[in-house]
Amino acid sequence: MVVDTIRTIKLLGKWSANRAMGRKRPLVAVFSLTHYCNYYCPMCPFGDADKEGQLRLARKSDLSTDQWKQVFEKVSKYCVWSIIEGGEPTSRPDFMELVKYLYGLKMPITLITNCSLLHTLDLDELKKYIQFVTCSIDSVYEQPYCKVRGVPATMFTRVMDNLRLLTEHRVPHYFNSVITKFNTSEFIDQTYFDRALELGANAVSFTFVEDRADVNYSLLPDRQTMVKVCESILDYARKHTSPQIMIPPEYFEQIIQHGRGLFDECGVWKSIFVNGNGTVMVPCWKFNNPENTYNLLDCSVDEIWNAPQWDIARSCHDCEVLGCIWYSSQPISTFAKNYMRGLSKVIGQHKPELAGTI
Ligand SMILES: C[S@@+](CC[C@H](N)C(=O)[O-])C[C@H]1O[C@@H](n2cnc3c(N)ncnc32)[C@H](O)[C@@H]1O
């Protein structure tokens, strides 16, 4: 799918005009298509062990196909990009219909998936509608993968097969890894990168795990190990252009120096995160109570973005290492530098003599 540049420029103009008037509005949409997930990840609220109960809840409260279409229409008037996730989004029987609909609204799409159900989809059709598949590959080795994801070895094999299918069908994809205490060694010895390349990913993205508040365990590695992981990723990025590391070096540098990412004001308001039942929590999932919950079927985006609870995000620094929050909270100069770095790499691959001029 080709990004509609005119649409993007128009929406960016509208967003900037709002900013100039002191109004915050979303620019990226995250659609959590369903509450159901077939995985058991201990770091994730969707990793619930009671799959029967989770399915019942999803059947009862997930938006219907038509309701999602309504939500897509509302949100596409603001956002330049969309991210489809869940739960496991590919578990919805109407998954392709929904993706096709969003594509029809000219919304570029990134699909985040655990990849376990990709063999059930028509990948040639999928690649017509989406920009990228983000493959949640926390580990490239069976044992740590199964531990972080709470699944048997057969599932690891299935996922590896499905990654080959993505390559065979030329579906653009990259890997994302959530770094927990179970999967640090492949980053320290740098084998994750080589294996990612072998598995067809020429870009990789990382975040340290954000510990859940509703459980009594922590999955974050100790500080010393986190530093080793960060130093090793930075070292790899300095010496290799491929796979491209999609998170700017500042994220890892700040974690080495301060044990957490730094930002002035949380940028969570730049994204609209729509839950499986159509609700949006203001300012985010951490403030999950009825007073902070709005439903997009009943409210407009403007109404929700004028809610008083957004003030909480001005001073909230609760997310210490969550990469997406860190990224959306960075000054514009960090984006610009990273963008130029990416551009320089792309040019460098095609015209090495020009790469240094960017
Ligand atoms: C909630 S999942 C939903 C999509 C899909 N089921 C998957 O596994 O990719 C979206 C992403 O959030 C990540 N994630 C889940 N819990 C997390 C946590 N506590 N900290 C950081 N990332 C987390 C997952 O690894 C995945 O890449």
mmCIF file with all atom_site columns, C-alpha atoms and ligand atoms in Angstrom, residues 32 34 36-39 41-46 84-90 111-115 134-138 145 148-149 176-180 207-212 219 273 321-324, ligand 1:
data_model
loop_
_atom_site.group_PDB
_atom_site.id
_atom_site.type_symbol
_atom_site.label_atom_id
_atom_site.label_alt_id
_atom_site.label_comp_id
_atom_site.label_asym_id
_atom_site.label_entity_id
_atom_site.label_seq_id
_atom_site.pdbx_PDB_ins_code
_atom_site.Cartn_x
_atom_site.Cartn_y
_atom_site.Cartn_z
_atom_site.occupancy
_atom_site.B_iso_or_equiv
_atom_site.pdbx_formal_charge
_atom_site.auth_seq_id
_atom_site.auth_comp_id
_atom_site.auth_asym_id
_atom_site.auth_atom_id
_atom_site.pdbx_PDB_model_num
ATOM   1  C CA  . SER A 1 32  ? -7.075  -3.002  20.054 1.00 0.00 ? 32  SER A CA  1
ATOM   2  C CA  . THR A 1 34  ? -10.272 -7.744  20.525 1.00 0.00 ? 34  THR A CA  1
ATOM   3  C CA  . TYR A 1 36  ? -9.070  -12.195 23.258 1.00 0.00 ? 36  TYR A CA  1
ATOM   4  C CA  . CYS A 1 37  ? -5.525  -13.485 22.847 1.00 0.00 ? 37  CYS A CA  1
ATOM   5  C CA  . ASN A 1 38  ? -4.415  -17.081 22.302 1.00 0.00 ? 38  ASN A CA  1
ATOM   6  C CA  . TYR A 1 39  ? -1.153  -16.422 24.219 1.00 0.00 ? 39  TYR A CA  1
ATOM   7  C CA  . CYS A 1 41  ? 2.407   -13.759 28.220 1.00 0.00 ? 41  CYS A CA  1
ATOM   8  C CA  . PRO A 1 42  ? 3.019   -13.056 31.927 1.00 0.00 ? 42  PRO A CA  1
ATOM   9  C CA  . MET A 1 43  ? 3.825   -9.367  31.202 1.00 0.00 ? 43  MET A CA  1
ATOM   10 C CA  . CYS A 1 44  ? 0.539   -8.679  29.422 1.00 0.00 ? 44  CYS A CA  1
ATOM   11 C CA  . PRO A 1 45  ? -3.001  -8.254  30.783 1.00 0.00 ? 45  PRO A CA  1
ATOM   12 C CA  . PHE A 1 46  ? -4.287  -10.216 27.755 1.00 0.00 ? 46  PHE A CA  1
ATOM   13 C CA  . ILE A 1 84  ? -3.872  -2.680  14.793 1.00 0.00 ? 84  ILE A CA  1
ATOM   14 C CA  . GLU A 1 85  ? -3.320  -4.875  17.811 1.00 0.00 ? 85  GLU A CA  1
ATOM   15 C CA  . GLY A 1 86  ? -5.281  -6.551  20.618 1.00 0.00 ? 86  GLY A CA  1
ATOM   16 C CA  . GLY A 1 87  ? -5.491  -9.137  22.201 1.00 0.00 ? 87  GLY A CA  1
ATOM   17 C CA  . GLU A 1 88  ? -4.543  -11.059 19.098 1.00 0.00 ? 88  GLU A CA  1
ATOM   18 C CA  . PRO A 1 89  ? -6.106  -9.089  16.206 1.00 0.00 ? 89  PRO A CA  1
ATOM   19 C CA  . THR A 1 90  ? -5.767  -11.921 13.689 1.00 0.00 ? 90  THR A CA  1
ATOM   20 C CA  . LEU A 1 111 ? -0.319  -4.751  12.275 1.00 0.00 ? 111 LEU A CA  1
ATOM   21 C CA  . ILE A 1 112 ? 1.132   -5.949  15.588 1.00 0.00 ? 112 ILE A CA  1
ATOM   22 C CA  . THR A 1 113 ? 0.740   -9.688  15.963 1.00 0.00 ? 113 THR A CA  1
ATOM   23 C CA  . ASN A 1 114 ? 2.214   -12.694 17.715 1.00 0.00 ? 114 ASN A CA  1
ATOM   24 C CA  . CYS A 1 115 ? 2.295   -14.303 14.218 1.00 0.00 ? 115 CYS A CA  1
ATOM   25 C CA  . THR A 1 134 ? 5.297   -5.905  13.495 1.00 0.00 ? 134 THR A CA  1
ATOM   26 C CA  . CYS A 1 135 ? 6.159   -9.425  14.586 1.00 0.00 ? 135 CYS A CA  1
ATOM   27 C CA  . SER A 1 136 ? 6.296   -9.768  18.349 1.00 0.00 ? 136 SER A CA  1
ATOM   28 C CA  . ILE A 1 137 ? 9.416   -11.905 18.523 1.00 0.00 ? 137 ILE A CA  1
ATOM   29 C CA  . ASP A 1 138 ? 10.737  -11.376 22.023 1.00 0.00 ? 138 ASP A CA  1
ATOM   30 C CA  . TYR A 1 145 ? 10.439  -17.391 23.689 1.00 0.00 ? 145 TYR A CA  1
ATOM   31 C CA  . VAL A 1 148 ? 8.177   -14.873 27.863 1.00 0.00 ? 148 VAL A CA  1
ATOM   32 C CA  . ARG A 1 149 ? 5.104   -15.857 25.871 1.00 0.00 ? 149 ARG A CA  1
ATOM   33 C CA  . ASN A 1 176 ? 9.737   -6.148  18.084 1.00 0.00 ? 176 ASN A CA  1
ATOM   34 C CA  . SER A 1 177 ? 11.137  -7.606  21.275 1.00 0.00 ? 177 SER A CA  1
ATOM   35 C CA  . VAL A 1 178 ? 10.006  -6.905  24.808 1.00 0.00 ? 178 VAL A CA  1
ATOM   36 C CA  . ILE A 1 179 ? 13.098  -7.329  26.939 1.00 0.00 ? 179 ILE A CA  1
ATOM   37 C CA  . THR A 1 180 ? 12.471  -9.116  30.222 1.00 0.00 ? 180 THR A CA  1
ATOM   38 C CA  . THR A 1 207 ? 11.340  -1.950  24.617 1.00 0.00 ? 207 THR A CA  1
ATOM   39 C CA  . PHE A 1 208 ? 12.076  -2.992  28.156 1.00 0.00 ? 208 PHE A CA  1
ATOM   40 C CA  . VAL A 1 209 ? 9.045   -4.542  29.775 1.00 0.00 ? 209 VAL A CA  1
ATOM   41 C CA  . GLU A 1 210 ? 6.726   -2.207  31.637 1.00 0.00 ? 210 GLU A CA  1
ATOM   42 C CA  . ASP A 1 211 ? 5.823   -4.148  34.784 1.00 0.00 ? 211 ASP A CA  1
ATOM   43 C CA  . ARG A 1 212 ? 2.108   -4.652  35.398 1.00 0.00 ? 212 ARG A CA  1
ATOM   44 C CA  . LEU A 1 219 ? 9.920   -9.168  34.881 1.00 0.00 ? 219 LEU A CA  1
ATOM   45 C CA  . PHE A 1 273 ? -5.871  4.018   22.043 1.00 0.00 ? 273 PHE A CA  1
ATOM   46 C CA  . VAL A 1 321 ? 11.040  2.215   30.331 1.00 0.00 ? 321 VAL A CA  1
ATOM   47 C CA  . LEU A 1 322 ? 8.097   1.710   27.971 1.00 0.00 ? 322 LEU A CA  1
ATOM   48 C CA  . GLY A 1 323 ? 9.567   2.484   24.539 1.00 0.00 ? 323 GLY A CA  1
ATOM   49 C CA  . CYS A 1 324 ? 6.363   3.753   22.861 1.00 0.00 ? 324 CYS A CA  1
HETATM 50 C C1  . LIG B 2 .   ? -0.591  -6.443  23.736 1.00 0.00 ? 1   LIG B C1  1
HETATM 51 S S1  . LIG B 2 .   ? 0.209   -7.114  22.341 1.00 0.00 ? 1   LIG B S1  1
HETATM 52 C C2  . LIG B 2 .   ? -1.126  -7.349  21.231 1.00 0.00 ? 1   LIG B C2  1
HETATM 53 C C3  . LIG B 2 .   ? -0.752  -7.851  19.876 1.00 0.00 ? 1   LIG B C3  1
HETATM 54 C C4  . LIG B 2 .   ? -0.373  -9.313  19.745 1.00 0.00 ? 1   LIG B C4  1
HETATM 55 N N1  . LIG B 2 .   ? -1.152  -10.195 20.516 1.00 0.00 ? 1   LIG B N1  1
HETATM 56 C C5  . LIG B 2 .   ? 1.115   -9.524  19.989 1.00 0.00 ? 1   LIG B C5  1
HETATM 57 O O1  . LIG B 2 .   ? 1.472   -10.347 20.812 1.00 0.00 ? 1   LIG B O1  1
HETATM 58 O O2  . LIG B 2 .   ? 1.899   -8.874  19.305 1.00 0.00 ? 1   LIG B O2  1
HETATM 59 C C6  . LIG B 2 .   ? 1.050   -5.726  21.631 1.00 0.00 ? 1   LIG B C6  1
HETATM 60 C C7  . LIG B 2 .   ? 2.498   -5.597  22.020 1.00 0.00 ? 1   LIG B C7  1
HETATM 61 O O3  . LIG B 2 .   ? 2.582   -5.240  23.383 1.00 0.00 ? 1   LIG B O3  1
HETATM 62 C C8  . LIG B 2 .   ? 3.708   -5.893  23.944 1.00 0.00 ? 1   LIG B C8  1
HETATM 63 N N2  . LIG B 2 .   ? 3.547   -5.942  25.396 1.00 0.00 ? 1   LIG B N2  1
HETATM 64 C C9  . LIG B 2 .   ? 2.668   -6.663  26.107 1.00 0.00 ? 1   LIG B C9  1
HETATM 65 N N3  . LIG B 2 .   ? 2.829   -6.462  27.429 1.00 0.00 ? 1   LIG B N3  1
HETATM 66 C C10 . LIG B 2 .   ? 3.852   -5.569  27.561 1.00 0.00 ? 1   LIG B C10 1
HETATM 67 C C11 . LIG B 2 .   ? 4.504   -4.984  28.679 1.00 0.00 ? 1   LIG B C11 1
HETATM 68 N N4  . LIG B 2 .   ? 4.133   -5.270  29.925 1.00 0.00 ? 1   LIG B N4  1
HETATM 69 N N5  . LIG B 2 .   ? 5.533   -4.131  28.443 1.00 0.00 ? 1   LIG B N5  1
HETATM 70 C C12 . LIG B 2 .   ? 5.916   -3.842  27.171 1.00 0.00 ? 1   LIG B C12 1
HETATM 71 N N6  . LIG B 2 .   ? 5.328   -4.359  26.088 1.00 0.00 ? 1   LIG B N6  1
HETATM 72 C C13 . LIG B 2 .   ? 4.314   -5.226  26.268 1.00 0.00 ? 1   LIG B C13 1
HETATM 73 C C14 . LIG B 2 .   ? 3.663   -7.247  23.266 1.00 0.00 ? 1   LIG B C14 1
HETATM 74 O O4  . LIG B 2 .   ? 4.891   -7.922  23.336 1.00 0.00 ? 1   LIG B O4  1
HETATM 75 C C15 . LIG B 2 .   ? 3.309   -6.860  21.848 1.00 0.00 ? 1   LIG B C15 1
HETATM 76 O O5  . LIG B 2 .   ? 4.475   -6.596  21.092 1.00 0.00 ? 1   LIG B O5  1
#
